[in-house]
Amino acid sequence: MWGLLLALAAFAPAVGLGLRTPGTSVLGLAPPATTEAWGPARGSTPAPQNSPVQPPAGKDNATSEGHVRVRIIKKKKVIMKKRKKLMRPRPMATARPPVTTTTTGALDLPEEQDPGCPPLGLESLRVSDSQLEASSSQSFGLGPHRGRLNIQSGLEDGDLYDGAWCAEQQDPEPWFQVDARHPTRFSGIITQGRNSIWRYDWVTSYKVQFSNDSQTWWGSRNRSSGMEAVFPANSDPETPVLNLLPEPQVARFIRLLPQTWLQGGTSCLRAEILACPVSDPNDLFPKAPALGSSDPLDFRHHNYKAMRKLMKQVNEKCPNITRVYSIGKSHQGLKLYVMELSDQPGEHELGEPEVRYVAGMHGNEALGRELLLLLMQFLCHEYLRGDPRVTRLLTETRIHLLPSMNPDGYETAFRRGSELVGWAEGRWNQQGIDLNHNFADLNTPLWEAEDDGLVPDTVPNHHLPLPTYYTLPNATVAPETRAVIEWMQRIPFVLSANLHGGMNDFSYLHTNCFEITVELSCDKFPHENELPQEWENNKEALLTYLEQVRMGITGVVRDKDTELGIADAVIAVEGINHDVTTAWGGDYWRLLTPGDYVVTASAEGYHTATRNCWVPFEEGPVPCNFHLTKTPKQRLRELLAAGAKVPPDLRRRLERLRGQKN
């Protein structure tokens, strides 16, 4: 439907365009170990003459069969411990001579890993492909443009969209470089290995260097020894590992130089750079565009407690147009809160369409959650200001916002933080169920029935019932999923958008509601400082999509004799193999693009009625009402049930019908 698609065009760039394609997530990842940085290895880029690199000293790291020694630095006291080595690929090895370590060469890590600066924007694509360079690449699909944190590989090994930057195996001194384009205060680095269902590749240690002209470089050095620091990197492909620099560095370019990597693999990484903008005293570089919004909203991430508090504040600020209610509980008992916005909250008004937004189906996809919290604040604030657009929207529409369908998963992701949560942690609910795939499959039985020519005479093309297996007591259905299904059945939704998830087909086939899935961003859990810009990117589209519910026809199907609305009457549009039904008051809404349509209303016990309905290009639903007449059999049933006498005219009509049948 072109009107709906036009609304989507305003949304921020979505996942796709070859930048990220869905891959297989890695389950059961081991947590990152806190390890000492190893001493520098040979082959690094020379530092400036005024800060010469000291040669390595000391003995090689000792290893024993079945164990890997790990140095843990805690409050400047060195403790030697043993832990079992990883049983997944082979033991960690270097692609160069063994790296040495000494007490004086140890990396001085802060006791608390406070990132300080926000991400530069590799994951969110604020850093463009042209800003990324590397010493070499195995292929185009493993080029530097793929070295972005949490980027996912395609299903085919070696395709154009692989899951990391990987240097050539023959590259003696690999490096991965980012051009910030402006003087920048670099404070830390986050790395991952290669995302792939075919290979294991990750960097285990690296150095960091900086430059203002990409020609002269200097390295990050330990505070105590003055030696060039070597940072511990990854021990699996997916867990993000954060390293803060001993001292933040101001430069334009930053370069990561892998020193060691997994034995049998290659130098592959995905990265995010933590950096703060700084002023340019010489004004040599163009100023970086400012990110922000002028709307007075709460731009931060909200855990469950903070979300509940914010929704309560919006309700108290706008009590006449808001209502907060719960549709159920998560597996851990957290309520699934919904914010309703309407001029008559708490009741379905005859002829007023119901619209919903759902977010947080995957707990670690936080942007949709925050956009809905921002939207409810915005609608309240603009209504109080008397904004005519918002006033009309709340007067003519009943809006429901479910910001967190998976609160258990979000709490897991929130505790890890926006940059360290990774691609999978917090995605599932507490039972380990992916809510995205937990709704009943209604497509397959419908397609099979269509192939057999059973639709719509034998099998309906709308309101398909839940399969038997899905309703069994032992069916694997999450409480969050059941709550949303019951919500769908209880309220006559017309239009919906899921800010990422696969329940749209279920919604369309099980209820009247037309639903789409919106991919919001390449960054599942953006940093707080990016929320104002993400709001500006998506605000207009969120409002415009709500307004699309006015496109098409609307009306009430009534009993001709009593003028009462008829519930569950079927509205069929000629040429469209999907019908809708009326709500309990007899009202209905049918989304249609401009054009002339033949519409038929039918209900059990009534004669069908057909009429032409014209949808113009102008905004606003077109009234298309129906009055249905009871069939003689239905009138007879009602009279007999009431114990009344049969009128002579009805008796004569029934006799004529019997004669025609004989």
PDB file of N, CA and C in Angstrom, residues 10 17 32 56 58 82 101 141 158 165 169 177 233 257 270 284 308 339 354 386 413 449 495 499 535 633:
ATOM      1  N   ALA A  10      10.223   8.021   5.389  1.00  0.00           N
ATOM      2  CA  ALA A  10      10.767   9.046   6.275  1.00  0.00           C
ATOM      3  C   ALA A  10      11.567   8.471   7.418  1.00  0.00           C
ATOM      4  N   LEU A  17      20.933  -2.551   2.578  1.00  0.00           N
ATOM      5  CA  LEU A  17      21.861  -1.898   1.671  1.00  0.00           C
ATOM      6  C   LEU A  17      23.237  -2.551   1.722  1.00  0.00           C
ATOM      7  N   PRO A  32      34.284 -12.226  28.880  1.00  0.00           N
ATOM      8  CA  PRO A  32      35.653 -11.823  28.638  1.00  0.00           C
ATOM      9  C   PRO A  32      36.492 -11.921  29.903  1.00  0.00           C
ATOM     10  N   PRO A  56      61.397  -5.109  23.981  1.00  0.00           N
ATOM     11  CA  PRO A  56      60.762  -5.942  24.983  1.00  0.00           C
ATOM     12  C   PRO A  56      61.780  -6.594  25.883  1.00  0.00           C
ATOM     13  N   GLY A  58      62.175  -9.523  29.465  1.00  0.00           N
ATOM     14  CA  GLY A  58      61.517 -10.528  30.274  1.00  0.00           C
ATOM     15  C   GLY A  58      61.320 -11.817  29.526  1.00  0.00           C
ATOM     16  N   LYS A  82      45.050 -19.739  37.394  1.00  0.00           N
ATOM     17  CA  LYS A  82      44.886 -20.637  36.268  1.00  0.00           C
ATOM     18  C   LYS A  82      43.406 -20.770  35.960  1.00  0.00           C
ATOM     19  N   THR A 101      56.505 -10.503  28.286  1.00  0.00           N
ATOM     20  CA  THR A 101      55.845  -9.626  29.238  1.00  0.00           C
ATOM     21  C   THR A 101      56.712  -9.473  30.475  1.00  0.00           C
ATOM     22  N   GLY A 141      34.611  -8.280   0.692  1.00  0.00           N
ATOM     23  CA  GLY A 141      33.685  -8.547   1.781  1.00  0.00           C
ATOM     24  C   GLY A 141      34.327  -8.546   3.142  1.00  0.00           C
ATOM     25  N   GLY A 158      32.599 -15.953   2.446  1.00  0.00           N
ATOM     26  CA  GLY A 158      33.314 -15.254   1.392  1.00  0.00           C
ATOM     27  C   GLY A 158      32.451 -14.397   0.502  1.00  0.00           C
ATOM     28  N   TRP A 165      36.672  -7.022   9.402  1.00  0.00           N
ATOM     29  CA  TRP A 165      37.843  -6.746   8.563  1.00  0.00           C
ATOM     30  C   TRP A 165      38.862  -7.833   8.839  1.00  0.00           C
ATOM     31  N   GLN A 169      46.720 -12.980   4.924  1.00  0.00           N
ATOM     32  CA  GLN A 169      47.556 -13.831   5.769  1.00  0.00           C
ATOM     33  C   GLN A 169      49.034 -13.501   5.620  1.00  0.00           C
ATOM     34  N   GLN A 177      42.634   1.368  10.363  1.00  0.00           N
ATOM     35  CA  GLN A 177      42.757   2.804  10.622  1.00  0.00           C
ATOM     36  C   GLN A 177      41.418   3.509  10.466  1.00  0.00           C
ATOM     37  N   ALA A 233      42.947  -8.383  23.831  1.00  0.00           N
ATOM     38  CA  ALA A 233      41.760  -8.284  22.983  1.00  0.00           C
ATOM     39  C   ALA A 233      40.788  -9.415  23.290  1.00  0.00           C
ATOM     40  N   LEU A 257      46.843  -1.936  15.620  1.00  0.00           N
ATOM     41  CA  LEU A 257      47.849  -2.819  15.028  1.00  0.00           C
ATOM     42  C   LEU A 257      47.796  -4.174  15.727  1.00  0.00           C
ATOM     43  N   ARG A 270      36.368  -6.535  14.541  1.00  0.00           N
ATOM     44  CA  ARG A 270      35.327  -5.514  14.433  1.00  0.00           C
ATOM     45  C   ARG A 270      35.554  -4.552  15.591  1.00  0.00           C
ATOM     46  N   LEU A 284      41.352  24.600  11.211  1.00  0.00           N
ATOM     47  CA  LEU A 284      41.826  24.009   9.962  1.00  0.00           C
ATOM     48  C   LEU A 284      40.852  22.994   9.396  1.00  0.00           C
ATOM     49  N   ARG A 308       8.965   2.937  34.148  1.00  0.00           N
ATOM     50  CA  ARG A 308       7.701   3.017  34.867  1.00  0.00           C
ATOM     51  C   ARG A 308       7.503   4.414  35.470  1.00  0.00           C
ATOM     52  N   MET A 339       1.068   2.683  27.286  1.00  0.00           N
ATOM     53  CA  MET A 339       0.570   4.048  27.419  1.00  0.00           C
ATOM     54  C   MET A 339      -0.500   4.270  26.351  1.00  0.00           C
ATOM     55  N   GLU A 354      -8.160   2.363  16.232  1.00  0.00           N
ATOM     56  CA  GLU A 354      -7.157   2.056  17.254  1.00  0.00           C
ATOM     57  C   GLU A 354      -5.837   1.718  16.562  1.00  0.00           C
ATOM     58  N   GLY A 386      -1.167  23.021  22.540  1.00  0.00           N
ATOM     59  CA  GLY A 386      -2.227  23.297  21.588  1.00  0.00           C
ATOM     60  C   GLY A 386      -1.848  23.058  20.148  1.00  0.00           C
ATOM     61  N   ALA A 413      20.402  -6.590  28.998  1.00  0.00           N
ATOM     62  CA  ALA A 413      21.195  -5.753  28.096  1.00  0.00           C
ATOM     63  C   ALA A 413      21.593  -4.442  28.766  1.00  0.00           C
ATOM     64  N   ALA A 449      -4.136 -23.985   1.895  1.00  0.00           N
ATOM     65  CA  ALA A 449      -5.559 -23.912   1.552  1.00  0.00           C
ATOM     66  C   ALA A 449      -5.773 -23.172   0.236  1.00  0.00           C
ATOM     67  N   LEU A 495      -4.200  -0.525  12.654  1.00  0.00           N
ATOM     68  CA  LEU A 495      -2.863  -0.318  12.109  1.00  0.00           C
ATOM     69  C   LEU A 495      -1.850  -0.474  13.225  1.00  0.00           C
ATOM     70  N   LEU A 499       8.528  -1.994  16.072  1.00  0.00           N
ATOM     71  CA  LEU A 499       9.849  -1.409  15.876  1.00  0.00           C
ATOM     72  C   LEU A 499      10.891  -2.495  16.075  1.00  0.00           C
ATOM     73  N   TRP A 535      15.902  10.522  17.521  1.00  0.00           N
ATOM     74  CA  TRP A 535      14.545  11.032  17.644  1.00  0.00           C
ATOM     75  C   TRP A 535      14.204  11.946  16.476  1.00  0.00           C
ATOM     76  N   LYS A 633     -35.625 -16.416   8.004  1.00  0.00           N
ATOM     77  CA  LYS A 633     -35.312 -17.459   8.978  1.00  0.00           C
ATOM     78  C   LYS A 633     -34.796 -16.856  10.281  1.00  0.00           C
TER      79      LYS A 633
END
